[in-house]
GROMACS .gro file of C-alpha atoms in nm:
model
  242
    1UNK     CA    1  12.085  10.783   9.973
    2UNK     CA    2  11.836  10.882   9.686
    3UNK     CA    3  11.884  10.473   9.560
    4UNK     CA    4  11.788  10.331   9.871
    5UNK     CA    5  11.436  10.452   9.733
    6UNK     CA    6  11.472  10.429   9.359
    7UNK     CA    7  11.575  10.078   9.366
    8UNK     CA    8  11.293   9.956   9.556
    9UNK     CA    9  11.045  10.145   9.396
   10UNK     CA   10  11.185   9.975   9.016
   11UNK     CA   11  11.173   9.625   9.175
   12UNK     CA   12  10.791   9.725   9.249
   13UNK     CA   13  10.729   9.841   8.920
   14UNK     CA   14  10.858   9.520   8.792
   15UNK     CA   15  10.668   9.323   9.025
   16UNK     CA   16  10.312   9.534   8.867
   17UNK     CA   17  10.383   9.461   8.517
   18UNK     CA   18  10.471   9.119   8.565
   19UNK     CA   19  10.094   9.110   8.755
   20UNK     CA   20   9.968   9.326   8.471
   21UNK     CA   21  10.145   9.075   8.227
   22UNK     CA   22  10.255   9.387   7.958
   23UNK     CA   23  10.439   9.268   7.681
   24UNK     CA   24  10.723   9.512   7.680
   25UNK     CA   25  10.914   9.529   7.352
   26UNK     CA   26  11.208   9.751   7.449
   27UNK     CA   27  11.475   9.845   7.172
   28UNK     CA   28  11.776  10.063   7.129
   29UNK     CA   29  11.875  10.119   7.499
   30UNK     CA   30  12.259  10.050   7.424
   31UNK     CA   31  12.237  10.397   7.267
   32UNK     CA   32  12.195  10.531   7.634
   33UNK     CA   33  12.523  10.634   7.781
   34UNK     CA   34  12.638  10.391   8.082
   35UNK     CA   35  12.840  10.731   8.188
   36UNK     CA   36  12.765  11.074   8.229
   37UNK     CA   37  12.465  11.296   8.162
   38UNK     CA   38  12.251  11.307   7.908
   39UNK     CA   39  11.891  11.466   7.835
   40UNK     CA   40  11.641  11.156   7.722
   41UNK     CA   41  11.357  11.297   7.542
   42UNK     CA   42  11.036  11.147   7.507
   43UNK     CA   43  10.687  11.177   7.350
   44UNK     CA   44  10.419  11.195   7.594
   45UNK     CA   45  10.084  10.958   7.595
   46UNK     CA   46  10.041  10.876   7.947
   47UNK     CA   47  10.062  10.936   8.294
   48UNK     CA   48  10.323  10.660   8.315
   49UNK     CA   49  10.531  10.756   8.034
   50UNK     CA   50  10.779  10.818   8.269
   51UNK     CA   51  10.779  10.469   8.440
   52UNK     CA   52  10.857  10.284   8.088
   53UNK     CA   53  11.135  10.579   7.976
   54UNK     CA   54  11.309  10.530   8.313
   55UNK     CA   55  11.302  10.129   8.233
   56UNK     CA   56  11.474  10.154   7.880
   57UNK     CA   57  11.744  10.304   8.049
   58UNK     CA   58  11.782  10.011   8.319
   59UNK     CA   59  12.024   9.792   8.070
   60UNK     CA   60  12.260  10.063   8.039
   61UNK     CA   61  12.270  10.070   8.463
   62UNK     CA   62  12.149  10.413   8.485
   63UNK     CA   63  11.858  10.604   8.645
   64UNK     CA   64  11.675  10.869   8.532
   65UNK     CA   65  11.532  11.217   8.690
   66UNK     CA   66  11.287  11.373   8.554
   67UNK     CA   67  11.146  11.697   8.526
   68UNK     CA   68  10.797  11.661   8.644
   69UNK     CA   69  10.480  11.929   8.709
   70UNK     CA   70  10.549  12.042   9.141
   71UNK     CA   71  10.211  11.911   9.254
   72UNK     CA   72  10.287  11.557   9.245
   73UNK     CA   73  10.584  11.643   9.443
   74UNK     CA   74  10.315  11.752   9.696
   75UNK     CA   75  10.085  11.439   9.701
   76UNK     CA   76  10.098  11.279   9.996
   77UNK     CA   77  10.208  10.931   9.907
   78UNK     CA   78  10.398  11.066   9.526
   79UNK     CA   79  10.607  11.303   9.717
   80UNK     CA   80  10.845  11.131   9.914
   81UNK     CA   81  10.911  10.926   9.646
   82UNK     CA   82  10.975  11.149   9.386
   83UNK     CA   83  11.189  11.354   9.621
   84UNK     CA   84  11.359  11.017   9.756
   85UNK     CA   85  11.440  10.943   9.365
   86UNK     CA   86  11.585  11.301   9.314
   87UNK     CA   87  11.297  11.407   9.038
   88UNK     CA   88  11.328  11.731   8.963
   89UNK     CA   89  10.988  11.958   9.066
   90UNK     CA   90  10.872  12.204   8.753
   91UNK     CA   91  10.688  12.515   8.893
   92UNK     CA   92  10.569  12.665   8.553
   93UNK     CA   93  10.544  13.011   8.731
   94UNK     CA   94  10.928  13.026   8.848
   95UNK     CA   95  11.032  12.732   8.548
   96UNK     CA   96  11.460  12.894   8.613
   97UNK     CA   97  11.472  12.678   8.950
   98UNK     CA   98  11.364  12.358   8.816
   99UNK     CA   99  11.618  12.430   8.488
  100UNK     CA  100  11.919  12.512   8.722
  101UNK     CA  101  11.825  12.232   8.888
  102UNK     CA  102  11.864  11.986   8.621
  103UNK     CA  103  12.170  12.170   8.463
  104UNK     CA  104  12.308  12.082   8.792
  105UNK     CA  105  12.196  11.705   8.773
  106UNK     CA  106  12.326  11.695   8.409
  107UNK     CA  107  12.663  11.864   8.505
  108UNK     CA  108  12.739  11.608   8.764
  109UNK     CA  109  12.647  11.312   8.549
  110UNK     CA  110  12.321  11.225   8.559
  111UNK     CA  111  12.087  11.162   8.330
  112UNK     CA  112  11.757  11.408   8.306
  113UNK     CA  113  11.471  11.315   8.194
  114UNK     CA  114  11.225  11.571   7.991
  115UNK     CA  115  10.878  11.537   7.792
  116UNK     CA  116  10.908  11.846   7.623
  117UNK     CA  117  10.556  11.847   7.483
  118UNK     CA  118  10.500  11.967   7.854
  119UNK     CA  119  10.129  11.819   7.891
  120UNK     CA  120   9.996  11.472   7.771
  121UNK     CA  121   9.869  11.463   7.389
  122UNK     CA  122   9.515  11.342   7.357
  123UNK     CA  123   9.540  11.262   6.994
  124UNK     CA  124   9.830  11.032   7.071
  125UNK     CA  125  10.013  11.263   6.812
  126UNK     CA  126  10.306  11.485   6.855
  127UNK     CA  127  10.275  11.837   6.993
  128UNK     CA  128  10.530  12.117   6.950
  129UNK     CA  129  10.798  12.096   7.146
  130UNK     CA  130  10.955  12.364   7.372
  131UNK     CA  131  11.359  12.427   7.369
  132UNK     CA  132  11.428  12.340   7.666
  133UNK     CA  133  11.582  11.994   7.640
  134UNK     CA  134  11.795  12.178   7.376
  135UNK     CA  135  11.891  12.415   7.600
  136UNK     CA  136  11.986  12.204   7.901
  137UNK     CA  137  12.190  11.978   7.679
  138UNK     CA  138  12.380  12.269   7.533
  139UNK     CA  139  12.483  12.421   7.832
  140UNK     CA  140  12.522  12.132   8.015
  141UNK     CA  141  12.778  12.012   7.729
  142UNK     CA  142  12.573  11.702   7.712
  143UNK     CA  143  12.423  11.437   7.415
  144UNK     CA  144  12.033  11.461   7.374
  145UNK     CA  145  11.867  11.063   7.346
  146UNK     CA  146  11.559  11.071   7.153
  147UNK     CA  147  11.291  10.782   7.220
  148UNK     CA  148  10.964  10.717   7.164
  149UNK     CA  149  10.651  10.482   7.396
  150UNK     CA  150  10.394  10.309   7.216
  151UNK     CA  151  10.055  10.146   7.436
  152UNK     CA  152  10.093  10.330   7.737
  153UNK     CA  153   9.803  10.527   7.617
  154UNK     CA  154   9.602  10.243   7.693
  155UNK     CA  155   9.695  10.147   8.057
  156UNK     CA  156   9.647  10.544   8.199
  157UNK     CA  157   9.599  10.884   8.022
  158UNK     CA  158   9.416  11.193   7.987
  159UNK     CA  159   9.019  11.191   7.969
  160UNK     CA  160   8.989  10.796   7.997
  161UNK     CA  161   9.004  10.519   8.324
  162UNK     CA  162   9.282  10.336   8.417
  163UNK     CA  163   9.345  10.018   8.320
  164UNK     CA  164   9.541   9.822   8.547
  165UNK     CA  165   9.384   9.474   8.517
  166UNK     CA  166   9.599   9.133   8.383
  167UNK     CA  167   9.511   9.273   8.027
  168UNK     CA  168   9.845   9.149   7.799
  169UNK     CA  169   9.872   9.503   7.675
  170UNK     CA  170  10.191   9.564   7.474
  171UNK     CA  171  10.435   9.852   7.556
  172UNK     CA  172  10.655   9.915   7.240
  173UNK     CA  173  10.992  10.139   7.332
  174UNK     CA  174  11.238  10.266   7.096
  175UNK     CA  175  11.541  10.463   7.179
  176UNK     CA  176  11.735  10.653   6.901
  177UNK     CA  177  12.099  10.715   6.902
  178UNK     CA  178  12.249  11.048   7.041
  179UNK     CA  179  12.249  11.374   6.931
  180UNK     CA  180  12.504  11.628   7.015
  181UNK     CA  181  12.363  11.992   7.083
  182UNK     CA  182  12.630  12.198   6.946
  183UNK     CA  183  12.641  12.554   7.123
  184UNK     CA  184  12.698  12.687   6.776
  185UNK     CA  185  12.375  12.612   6.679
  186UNK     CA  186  11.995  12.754   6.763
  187UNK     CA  187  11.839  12.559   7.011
  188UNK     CA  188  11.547  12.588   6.794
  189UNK     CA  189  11.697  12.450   6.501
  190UNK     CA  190  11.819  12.135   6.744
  191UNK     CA  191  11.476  12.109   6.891
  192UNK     CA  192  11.349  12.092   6.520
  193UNK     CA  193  11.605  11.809   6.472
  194UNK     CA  194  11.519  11.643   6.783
  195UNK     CA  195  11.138  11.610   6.709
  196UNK     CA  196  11.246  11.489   6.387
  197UNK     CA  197  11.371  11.216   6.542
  198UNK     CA  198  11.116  11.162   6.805
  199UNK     CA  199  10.850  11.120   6.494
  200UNK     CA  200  11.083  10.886   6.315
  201UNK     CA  201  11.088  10.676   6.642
  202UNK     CA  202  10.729  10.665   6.728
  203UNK     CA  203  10.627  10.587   6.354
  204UNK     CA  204  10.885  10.310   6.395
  205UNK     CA  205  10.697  10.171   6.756
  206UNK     CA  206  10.358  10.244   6.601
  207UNK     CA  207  10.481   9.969   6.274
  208UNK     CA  208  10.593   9.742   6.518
  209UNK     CA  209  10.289   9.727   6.753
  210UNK     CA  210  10.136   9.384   6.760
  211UNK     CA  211   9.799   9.436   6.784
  212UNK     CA  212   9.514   9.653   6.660
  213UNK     CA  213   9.183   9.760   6.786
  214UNK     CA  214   8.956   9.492   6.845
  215UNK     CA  215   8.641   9.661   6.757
  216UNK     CA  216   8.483  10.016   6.686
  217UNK     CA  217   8.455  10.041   7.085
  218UNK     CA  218   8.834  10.005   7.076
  219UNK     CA  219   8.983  10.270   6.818
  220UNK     CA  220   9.027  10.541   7.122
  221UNK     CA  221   9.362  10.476   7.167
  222UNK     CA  222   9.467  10.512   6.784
  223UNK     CA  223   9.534  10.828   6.642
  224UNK     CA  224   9.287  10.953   6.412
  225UNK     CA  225   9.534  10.949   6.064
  226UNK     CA  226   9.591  10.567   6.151
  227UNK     CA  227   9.236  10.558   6.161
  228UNK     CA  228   9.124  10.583   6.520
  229UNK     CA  229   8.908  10.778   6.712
  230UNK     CA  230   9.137  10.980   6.915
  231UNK     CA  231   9.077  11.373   6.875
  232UNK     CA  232   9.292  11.557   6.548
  233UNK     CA  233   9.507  11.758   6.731
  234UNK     CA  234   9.282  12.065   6.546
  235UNK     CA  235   9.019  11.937   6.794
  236UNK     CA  236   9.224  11.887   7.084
  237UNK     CA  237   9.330  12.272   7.017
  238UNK     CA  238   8.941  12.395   6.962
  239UNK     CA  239   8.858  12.237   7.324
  240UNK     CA  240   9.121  12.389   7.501
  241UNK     CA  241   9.049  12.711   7.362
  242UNK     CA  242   8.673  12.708   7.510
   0.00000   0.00000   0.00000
């Protein structure tokens, strides 16, 4: 039943980025399993991080569910949706639910989807990630898929307007090949290796990127050791703390 709403809802995302005209360069999503589960793991830039992961995965015939924050479950028009398309709700206060929940996904072949930065990074740079993912996958007995999204900073994040006009902006995806979480190693030491891999991946999307900032009014969206104007994640750190 949970298709009859997941389907739709892709076509209509489709349908928006052909409006928005985004020039998606999507690459490595043969190394996405066609069969069984597996955790995809993602940097997060943007609210609709999600939307692009769950596309690279679309060649391969597969949907995602992902682990997402409960209150968008509870919106009033992101709710049914995100319950239709068998997302999984995170309540950080009780976070065991929402991980049997996925191990239970993952066990009966789905694929899960997990940021596991946890929050959007405002300096477009990678955070620490939390085990998790690692976890999941090892208990599970499951493959972890690292990828990385380049330009969705610059349609809708954290701390700036949404930009949903016919503006040409690029999307760069790249998906990395699996990586087996051995249960006789620390998830620690696979999270480790996974972020590894995440870097290597968004360093690779950043290269690839076709354009650049147009102006000073336009660095925002670049990292600050690329030479943008986005916060160091020092300063992203100092204004949380306040």
């Amino acid at each position: 039943m949970a298709e009859l709403v997941y389907r739709p809802v892709v076509g209509f995302a489709r349908t928006l980025f052909k409006v928005w005209d985004l020039r998606i360069d999507c690459q490595g999503s043969e190394n996405i399993p066609r069969s069984g589960g597996a955790v995809l793991v993602s940097n997060h830039i943007s609210y609709l991080d999600f939307v692009f992961n769950g596309l690279a995965a679309l060649p391969q015939k597969r949907l995602v569910r992902f682990m997402a924050k409960e209150s968008v479950f509870r919106h009033r028009i992101s709710g049914p949706l995100m319950r239709g398309m068998k997302h999984i709700p995170v309540d950080r206060e009780q976070g065991e639910a929402a991980y049997q929940h996925a191990l239970r996904s993952l066990r009966s072949g789905e694929i899960v989807g997990v940021f596991p930065e946890a929050t959007i990074s405002q300096s477009f740079t990678l955070k620490s990630f939390k085990s998790g993912a690692a976890r999941l996958a090892q208990e599970a007995g499951v493959p972890l898929i690292p990828m990385a999204v380049w330009g969705t900073q610059r349609l809708w994040t954290k701390g700036h307007p949404r930009n949903f006009k016919r503006s040409h902006t690029p999307i760069t995806i790249r998906v990395g090949e699996a990586i087996e979480a051995s249960r006789d190693k620390y998830a620690g030491a696979i999270t480790r290796q996974v972020r590894e891999r995440v870097q290597e991946l968004l360093e690779a999307a950043q290269r690839a990127y076709p354009v650049r900032p147009k102006g000073p009014e336009d660095t925002w969206w670049m990292p600050a050791h690329l030479g943008g104007t986005a916060p160091t994640p020092e300063q992203v750190r100092e204004a949380e703390a306040r």
